[in-house]
PDB file of C-alpha atoms and ligand atoms in Angstrom:
ATOM      1  CA  UNK A  27     159.383 125.919 147.493  1.00  0.00           C
ATOM      2  CA  UNK A  28     158.539 129.166 145.696  1.00  0.00           C
ATOM      3  CA  UNK A  29     159.901 130.242 142.328  1.00  0.00           C
ATOM      4  CA  UNK A  30     161.865 132.953 144.102  1.00  0.00           C
ATOM      5  CA  UNK A  31     163.488 130.420 146.494  1.00  0.00           C
ATOM      6  CA  UNK A  32     164.311 127.988 143.664  1.00  0.00           C
ATOM      7  CA  UNK A  33     165.819 130.754 141.641  1.00  0.00           C
ATOM      8  CA  UNK A  34     168.008 132.059 144.478  1.00  0.00           C
ATOM      9  CA  UNK A  35     169.288 128.583 145.319  1.00  0.00           C
ATOM     10  CA  UNK A  36     170.326 128.049 141.696  1.00  0.00           C
ATOM     11  CA  UNK A  37     171.817 131.490 141.256  1.00  0.00           C
ATOM     12  CA  UNK A  38     173.941 130.966 144.349  1.00  0.00           C
ATOM     13  CA  UNK A  39     175.408 127.743 143.111  1.00  0.00           C
ATOM     14  CA  UNK A  40     176.312 129.029 139.584  1.00  0.00           C
ATOM     15  CA  UNK A  41     179.856 130.239 139.014  1.00  0.00           C
ATOM     16  CA  UNK A  42     179.994 133.834 137.997  1.00  0.00           C
ATOM     17  CA  UNK A  43     180.901 133.148 134.377  1.00  0.00           C
ATOM     18  CA  UNK A  44     177.751 131.080 133.881  1.00  0.00           C
ATOM     19  CA  UNK A  45     174.581 132.745 132.429  1.00  0.00           C
ATOM     20  CA  UNK A  46     171.194 131.405 133.593  1.00  0.00           C
ATOM     21  CA  UNK A  47     168.425 131.168 131.121  1.00  0.00           C
ATOM     22  CA  UNK A  48     165.216 130.622 133.031  1.00  0.00           C
ATOM     23  CA  UNK A  49     163.063 128.308 130.849  1.00  0.00           C
ATOM     24  CA  UNK A  50     159.506 129.487 131.187  1.00  0.00           C
ATOM     25  CA  UNK A  51     157.818 127.496 128.408  1.00  0.00           C
ATOM     26  CA  UNK A  52     154.218 126.484 129.214  1.00  0.00           C
ATOM     27  CA  UNK A  53     154.352 128.674 132.431  1.00  0.00           C
ATOM     28  CA  UNK A  54     151.967 131.672 132.878  1.00  0.00           C
ATOM     29  CA  UNK A  55     153.066 135.237 132.848  1.00  0.00           C
ATOM     30  CA  UNK A  56     152.406 135.405 136.616  1.00  0.00           C
ATOM     31  CA  UNK A  57     155.221 132.850 137.181  1.00  0.00           C
ATOM     32  CA  UNK A  58     157.597 134.652 134.933  1.00  0.00           C
ATOM     33  CA  UNK A  59     156.766 137.926 136.749  1.00  0.00           C
ATOM     34  CA  UNK A  60     157.709 136.302 140.050  1.00  0.00           C
ATOM     35  CA  UNK A  61     161.111 135.326 138.644  1.00  0.00           C
ATOM     36  CA  UNK A  62     161.438 138.793 137.180  1.00  0.00           C
ATOM     37  CA  UNK A  63     160.764 140.441 140.498  1.00  0.00           C
ATOM     38  CA  UNK A  64     163.423 138.148 142.005  1.00  0.00           C
ATOM     39  CA  UNK A  65     165.898 139.705 139.555  1.00  0.00           C
ATOM     40  CA  UNK A  66     165.847 137.331 136.641  1.00  0.00           C
ATOM     41  CA  UNK A  67     165.991 138.974 133.235  1.00  0.00           C
ATOM     42  CA  UNK A  68     166.759 136.143 130.744  1.00  0.00           C
ATOM     43  CA  UNK A  69     163.945 133.800 129.810  1.00  0.00           C
ATOM     44  CA  UNK A  70     163.908 130.922 127.374  1.00  0.00           C
ATOM     45  CA  UNK A  71     160.884 129.680 125.395  1.00  0.00           C
ATOM     46  CA  UNK A  72     160.601 126.897 122.834  1.00  0.00           C
ATOM     47  CA  UNK A  73     157.617 128.084 120.862  1.00  0.00           C
ATOM     48  CA  UNK A  74     157.809 131.339 118.913  1.00  0.00           C
ATOM     49  CA  UNK A  75     154.136 132.313 119.207  1.00  0.00           C
ATOM     50  CA  UNK A  76     154.081 131.680 122.980  1.00  0.00           C
ATOM     51  CA  UNK A  77     157.279 133.752 123.348  1.00  0.00           C
ATOM     52  CA  UNK A  78     155.856 136.606 121.269  1.00  0.00           C
ATOM     53  CA  UNK A  79     152.662 136.719 123.407  1.00  0.00           C
ATOM     54  CA  UNK A  80     154.688 136.761 126.627  1.00  0.00           C
ATOM     55  CA  UNK A  81     157.026 139.413 125.210  1.00  0.00           C
ATOM     56  CA  UNK A  82     153.941 141.642 124.590  1.00  0.00           C
ATOM     57  CA  UNK A  83     152.797 141.307 128.210  1.00  0.00           C
ATOM     58  CA  UNK A  84     156.108 141.496 130.035  1.00  0.00           C
ATOM     59  CA  UNK A  85     158.480 144.295 130.908  1.00  0.00           C
ATOM     60  CA  UNK A  86     160.733 145.303 128.028  1.00  0.00           C
ATOM     61  CA  UNK A  87     164.057 144.878 129.709  1.00  0.00           C
ATOM     62  CA  UNK A  88     163.801 141.157 129.416  1.00  0.00           C
ATOM     63  CA  UNK A  89     166.065 139.190 127.110  1.00  0.00           C
ATOM     64  CA  UNK A  90     164.079 136.511 125.262  1.00  0.00           C
ATOM     65  CA  UNK A  91     165.901 133.386 124.135  1.00  0.00           C
ATOM     66  CA  UNK A  92     164.414 130.998 121.662  1.00  0.00           C
ATOM     67  CA  UNK A  93     165.675 127.631 122.742  1.00  0.00           C
ATOM     68  CA  UNK A  94     163.429 125.301 120.630  1.00  0.00           C
ATOM     69  CA  UNK A  95     163.410 124.061 117.126  1.00  0.00           C
ATOM     70  CA  UNK A  96     162.813 126.960 114.777  1.00  0.00           C
ATOM     71  CA  UNK A  97     160.618 126.742 111.659  1.00  0.00           C
ATOM     72  CA  UNK A  98     161.700 129.175 108.998  1.00  0.00           C
ATOM     73  CA  UNK A  99     158.282 130.587 108.297  1.00  0.00           C
ATOM     74  CA  UNK A 100     158.002 131.702 111.968  1.00  0.00           C
ATOM     75  CA  UNK A 101     161.212 133.669 112.282  1.00  0.00           C
ATOM     76  CA  UNK A 102     159.331 136.860 111.342  1.00  0.00           C
ATOM     77  CA  UNK A 103     157.251 136.742 114.536  1.00  0.00           C
ATOM     78  CA  UNK A 104     160.283 137.138 116.773  1.00  0.00           C
ATOM     79  CA  UNK A 105     162.768 138.986 114.599  1.00  0.00           C
ATOM     80  CA  UNK A 106     161.930 142.329 116.157  1.00  0.00           C
ATOM     81  CA  UNK A 107     162.777 141.341 119.735  1.00  0.00           C
ATOM     82  CA  UNK A 108     164.512 138.027 120.243  1.00  0.00           C
ATOM     83  CA  UNK A 109     167.936 138.368 121.782  1.00  0.00           C
ATOM     84  CA  UNK A 110     169.394 134.947 121.212  1.00  0.00           C
ATOM     85  CA  UNK A 111     168.303 131.941 119.043  1.00  0.00           C
ATOM     86  CA  UNK A 112     169.873 128.785 120.362  1.00  0.00           C
ATOM     87  CA  UNK A 113     168.698 126.150 117.949  1.00  0.00           C
ATOM     88  CA  UNK A 114     169.953 127.113 114.547  1.00  0.00           C
ATOM     89  CA  UNK A 115     170.727 123.893 112.694  1.00  0.00           C
ATOM     90  CA  UNK A 116     170.829 124.651 108.973  1.00  0.00           C
ATOM     91  CA  UNK A 117     171.950 127.374 106.543  1.00  0.00           C
ATOM     92  CA  UNK A 118     168.506 128.123 105.073  1.00  0.00           C
ATOM     93  CA  UNK A 119     167.308 129.019 108.557  1.00  0.00           C
ATOM     94  CA  UNK A 120     170.339 131.298 109.063  1.00  0.00           C
ATOM     95  CA  UNK A 121     169.528 132.909 105.774  1.00  0.00           C
ATOM     96  CA  UNK A 122     166.008 133.610 106.835  1.00  0.00           C
ATOM     97  CA  UNK A 123     167.020 134.954 110.208  1.00  0.00           C
ATOM     98  CA  UNK A 124     169.453 137.310 108.396  1.00  0.00           C
ATOM     99  CA  UNK A 125     166.648 138.478 106.128  1.00  0.00           C
ATOM    100  CA  UNK A 126     164.214 139.205 108.899  1.00  0.00           C
ATOM    101  CA  UNK A 127     166.872 140.866 111.034  1.00  0.00           C
ATOM    102  CA  UNK A 128     167.687 143.187 108.111  1.00  0.00           C
ATOM    103  CA  UNK A 129     164.051 144.183 107.870  1.00  0.00           C
ATOM    104  CA  UNK A 130     164.250 145.312 111.489  1.00  0.00           C
ATOM    105  CA  UNK A 131     167.664 146.850 111.069  1.00  0.00           C
ATOM    106  CA  UNK A 132     169.012 144.530 113.722  1.00  0.00           C
ATOM    107  CA  UNK A 133     171.775 141.980 114.074  1.00  0.00           C
ATOM    108  CA  UNK A 134     170.461 138.849 115.648  1.00  0.00           C
ATOM    109  CA  UNK A 135     172.746 136.728 117.828  1.00  0.00           C
ATOM    110  CA  UNK A 136     172.530 132.998 117.146  1.00  0.00           C
ATOM    111  CA  UNK A 137     173.998 129.725 118.375  1.00  0.00           C
ATOM    112  CA  UNK A 138     174.536 126.730 116.170  1.00  0.00           C
ATOM    113  CA  UNK A 139     172.954 123.648 117.557  1.00  0.00           C
ATOM    114  CA  UNK A 140     175.286 120.698 117.415  1.00  0.00           C
ATOM    115  CA  UNK A 141     173.869 117.196 117.536  1.00  0.00           C
ATOM    116  CA  UNK A 142     175.598 115.572 120.443  1.00  0.00           C
ATOM    117  CA  UNK A 143     172.961 113.005 121.507  1.00  0.00           C
ATOM    118  CA  UNK A 144     172.535 109.581 120.247  1.00  0.00           C
ATOM    119  CA  UNK A 145     168.764 109.870 119.835  1.00  0.00           C
ATOM    120  CA  UNK A 146     167.295 110.583 116.477  1.00  0.00           C
ATOM    121  CA  UNK A 147     164.693 112.953 118.104  1.00  0.00           C
ATOM    122  CA  UNK A 148     167.302 115.626 118.915  1.00  0.00           C
ATOM    123  CA  UNK A 149     167.973 118.289 116.264  1.00  0.00           C
ATOM    124  CA  UNK A 150     171.332 119.667 115.342  1.00  0.00           C
ATOM    125  CA  UNK A 151     174.149 119.632 112.785  1.00  0.00           C
ATOM    126  CA  UNK A 152     177.437 117.824 112.837  1.00  0.00           C
ATOM    127  CA  UNK A 153     180.654 119.601 113.739  1.00  0.00           C
ATOM    128  CA  UNK A 154     181.772 119.235 110.183  1.00  0.00           C
ATOM    129  CA  UNK A 155     178.556 120.808 108.814  1.00  0.00           C
ATOM    130  CA  UNK A 156     178.918 123.720 111.202  1.00  0.00           C
ATOM    131  CA  UNK A 157     182.563 124.197 110.204  1.00  0.00           C
ATOM    132  CA  UNK A 158     181.652 124.209 106.504  1.00  0.00           C
ATOM    133  CA  UNK A 159     178.928 126.746 106.929  1.00  0.00           C
ATOM    134  CA  UNK A 160     181.058 129.057 108.977  1.00  0.00           C
ATOM    135  CA  UNK A 161     183.879 129.012 106.408  1.00  0.00           C
ATOM    136  CA  UNK A 162     181.606 129.490 103.363  1.00  0.00           C
ATOM    137  CA  UNK A 163     181.417 132.541 101.178  1.00  0.00           C
ATOM    138  CA  UNK A 164     177.673 132.661 101.455  1.00  0.00           C
ATOM    139  CA  UNK A 165     177.840 132.739 105.275  1.00  0.00           C
ATOM    140  CA  UNK A 166     180.271 135.660 105.255  1.00  0.00           C
ATOM    141  CA  UNK A 167     177.640 137.693 103.340  1.00  0.00           C
ATOM    142  CA  UNK A 168     175.055 137.479 106.142  1.00  0.00           C
ATOM    143  CA  UNK A 169     175.695 140.787 107.780  1.00  0.00           C
ATOM    144  CA  UNK A 170     172.624 140.801 110.090  1.00  0.00           C
ATOM    145  CA  UNK A 171     173.456 137.727 112.119  1.00  0.00           C
ATOM    146  CA  UNK A 172     176.146 137.025 114.602  1.00  0.00           C
ATOM    147  CA  UNK A 173     177.165 133.506 115.569  1.00  0.00           C
ATOM    148  CA  UNK A 174     178.154 133.798 119.176  1.00  0.00           C
ATOM    149  CA  UNK A 175     178.347 130.125 120.185  1.00  0.00           C
ATOM    150  CA  UNK A 176     177.157 126.537 120.170  1.00  0.00           C
ATOM    151  CA  UNK A 177     174.212 124.802 121.824  1.00  0.00           C
ATOM    152  CA  UNK A 178     173.728 121.124 122.546  1.00  0.00           C
ATOM    153  CA  UNK A 179     171.376 118.702 124.287  1.00  0.00           C
ATOM    154  CA  UNK A 180     172.663 115.496 125.772  1.00  0.00           C
ATOM    155  CA  UNK A 181     170.875 112.125 125.495  1.00  0.00           C
ATOM    156  CA  UNK A 182     168.020 111.613 127.884  1.00  0.00           C
ATOM    157  CA  UNK A 183     169.593 108.797 129.975  1.00  0.00           C
ATOM    158  CA  UNK A 184     170.669 107.843 133.467  1.00  0.00           C
ATOM    159  CA  UNK A 185     174.135 107.077 132.159  1.00  0.00           C
ATOM    160  CA  UNK A 186     176.170 109.956 133.486  1.00  0.00           C
ATOM    161  CA  UNK A 187     179.249 108.911 131.717  1.00  0.00           C
ATOM    162  CA  UNK A 188     177.561 109.138 128.390  1.00  0.00           C
ATOM    163  CA  UNK A 189     176.173 112.685 129.138  1.00  0.00           C
ATOM    164  CA  UNK A 190     179.621 113.683 130.215  1.00  0.00           C
ATOM    165  CA  UNK A 191     181.179 112.437 127.020  1.00  0.00           C
ATOM    166  CA  UNK A 192     178.598 114.305 124.924  1.00  0.00           C
ATOM    167  CA  UNK A 193     179.175 117.540 126.834  1.00  0.00           C
ATOM    168  CA  UNK A 194     182.884 117.149 126.375  1.00  0.00           C
ATOM    169  CA  UNK A 195     182.460 116.610 122.743  1.00  0.00           C
ATOM    170  CA  UNK A 196     180.551 119.860 122.452  1.00  0.00           C
ATOM    171  CA  UNK A 197     183.374 121.666 124.299  1.00  0.00           C
ATOM    172  CA  UNK A 198     185.970 120.229 122.021  1.00  0.00           C
ATOM    173  CA  UNK A 199     183.928 121.244 118.971  1.00  0.00           C
ATOM    174  CA  UNK A 200     183.587 124.755 120.473  1.00  0.00           C
ATOM    175  CA  UNK A 201     187.365 125.004 120.941  1.00  0.00           C
ATOM    176  CA  UNK A 202     187.902 124.004 117.358  1.00  0.00           C
ATOM    177  CA  UNK A 203     185.382 126.345 115.790  1.00  0.00           C
ATOM    178  CA  UNK A 204     186.301 129.247 118.032  1.00  0.00           C
ATOM    179  CA  UNK A 205     189.548 129.496 115.975  1.00  0.00           C
ATOM    180  CA  UNK A 206     187.558 130.597 112.966  1.00  0.00           C
ATOM    181  CA  UNK A 207     186.742 134.041 114.440  1.00  0.00           C
ATOM    182  CA  UNK A 208     185.335 135.888 111.398  1.00  0.00           C
ATOM    183  CA  UNK A 209     183.382 139.161 111.070  1.00  0.00           C
ATOM    184  CA  UNK A 210     180.002 137.563 111.883  1.00  0.00           C
ATOM    185  CA  UNK A 211     181.209 134.544 113.918  1.00  0.00           C
ATOM    186  CA  UNK A 212     182.922 135.054 117.219  1.00  0.00           C
ATOM    187  CA  UNK A 213     182.228 132.141 119.521  1.00  0.00           C
ATOM    188  CA  UNK A 214     182.050 132.850 123.252  1.00  0.00           C
ATOM    189  CA  UNK A 215     178.943 130.993 124.465  1.00  0.00           C
ATOM    190  CA  UNK A 216     178.356 127.197 125.043  1.00  0.00           C
ATOM    191  CA  UNK A 217     174.740 126.605 125.882  1.00  0.00           C
ATOM    192  CA  UNK A 218     174.543 123.222 127.558  1.00  0.00           C
ATOM    193  CA  UNK A 219     172.901 121.896 130.692  1.00  0.00           C
ATOM    194  CA  UNK A 220     169.262 121.714 131.906  1.00  0.00           C
ATOM    195  CA  UNK A 221     167.729 121.041 135.370  1.00  0.00           C
ATOM    196  CA  UNK A 222     168.988 117.488 135.507  1.00  0.00           C
ATOM    197  CA  UNK A 223     172.495 117.955 134.277  1.00  0.00           C
ATOM    198  CA  UNK A 224     173.569 121.635 134.409  1.00  0.00           C
ATOM    199  CA  UNK A 225     176.179 120.998 137.194  1.00  0.00           C
ATOM    200  CA  UNK A 226     177.860 118.430 135.090  1.00  0.00           C
ATOM    201  CA  UNK A 227     177.580 120.639 132.013  1.00  0.00           C
ATOM    202  CA  UNK A 228     179.410 123.475 133.805  1.00  0.00           C
ATOM    203  CA  UNK A 229     182.165 121.050 134.827  1.00  0.00           C
ATOM    204  CA  UNK A 230     182.506 120.212 131.111  1.00  0.00           C
ATOM    205  CA  UNK A 231     182.783 123.886 130.080  1.00  0.00           C
ATOM    206  CA  UNK A 232     179.269 125.213 129.771  1.00  0.00           C
ATOM    207  CA  UNK A 233     178.874 128.949 130.351  1.00  0.00           C
ATOM    208  CA  UNK A 234     175.126 129.135 129.653  1.00  0.00           C
ATOM    209  CA  UNK A 235     172.538 126.772 131.276  1.00  0.00           C
ATOM    210  CA  UNK A 236     168.891 126.463 130.432  1.00  0.00           C
ATOM    211  CA  UNK A 237     166.979 125.630 133.575  1.00  0.00           C
ATOM    212  CA  UNK A 238     163.182 125.232 133.639  1.00  0.00           C
ATOM    213  CA  UNK A 239     161.674 122.786 136.027  1.00  0.00           C
ATOM    214  CA  UNK A 240     164.113 123.368 138.885  1.00  0.00           C
ATOM    215  CA  UNK A 241     162.890 126.973 138.931  1.00  0.00           C
ATOM    216  CA  UNK A 242     159.212 126.835 137.855  1.00  0.00           C
ATOM    217  CA  UNK A 243     158.318 123.244 138.951  1.00  0.00           C
ATOM    218  CA  UNK A 244     157.438 120.431 136.597  1.00  0.00           C
ATOM    219  CA  UNK A 245     155.436 120.891 133.435  1.00  0.00           C
ATOM    220  CA  UNK A 246     152.349 119.133 132.331  1.00  0.00           C
ATOM    221  CA  UNK A 247     153.544 119.006 128.801  1.00  0.00           C
ATOM    222  CA  UNK A 248     156.730 119.768 126.858  1.00  0.00           C
TER     223      UNK A 248
HETATM  224  C1  LIG B 260     162.550 122.567 128.228  1.00  0.00           C
HETATM  225  C2  LIG B 260     163.989 122.784 127.752  1.00  0.00           C
HETATM  226  C3  LIG B 260     164.976 123.062 128.771  1.00  0.00           C
HETATM  227  C4  LIG B 260     164.673 123.066 130.236  1.00  0.00           C
HETATM  228  O1  LIG B 260     164.396 121.729 130.707  1.00  0.00           O
HETATM  229  P1  LIG B 260     164.314 121.431 132.303  1.00  0.00           P
HETATM  230  O2  LIG B 260     164.638 120.060 132.395  1.00  0.00           O
HETATM  231  O3  LIG B 260     162.927 121.811 132.680  1.00  0.00           O
HETATM  232  O4  LIG B 260     165.266 122.315 132.987  1.00  0.00           O
HETATM  233  C5  LIG B 260     166.277 123.289 128.305  1.00  0.00           C
HETATM  234  N1  LIG B 260     166.515 123.337 127.014  1.00  0.00           N
HETATM  235  C6  LIG B 260     165.628 123.059 126.026  1.00  0.00           C
HETATM  236  C7  LIG B 260     166.053 123.145 124.651  1.00  0.00           C
HETATM  237  C8  LIG B 260     164.305 122.822 126.436  1.00  0.00           C
HETATM  238  O5  LIG B 260     163.438 122.599 125.401  1.00  0.00           O
END
């Protein structure tokens, strides 16, 4: 099936309150353009350089989401245009995003990545770490970032019960942290669910799904 057909099928099954991030990592601009022409405006990439190159080549009404692990020294390459950074997992990174956002006179929206998977390979902070950061004095001074939600990745497993438990844990954490509601932290987004598990994620409270291979086909590498 074509990218357009895949996209339409997924869009038709998503509830209205759920935002679709089309994950275009490793895919050529021509593929992204097909999705764009089918109406998609939000794209997710996991490498900053690749995202910046695509940003240059694509129409400027696209919202680019950084969904991968972010190295501090590369924040500057996306600070002028990125619309949401999903994978923020430490304070030093937040500080750097704030600094680069200030240079561009922008406020950059971020999600805190919470570690919900068992695997060591997945990044993220604990709920307690997130809570401490959000309540700290130093955080309240970061005027050029906005924490708008949480992101999580479930364990790569066939055990659906485990995935469900991990998603539910993220939703519970979200409900807790949402109460903080400070000047630069107003949680409204839960980014969870990918091609294999987004329907389950939505049942567990997700309102932003990151779908790649079900739209663009499988990738040769990650
Ligand atoms: C690649 C990736 C996705 C999309 O994965 P698919 O299984 O292709 O839908 C979602 N989230 C993150 C963080 C990714 O790196």
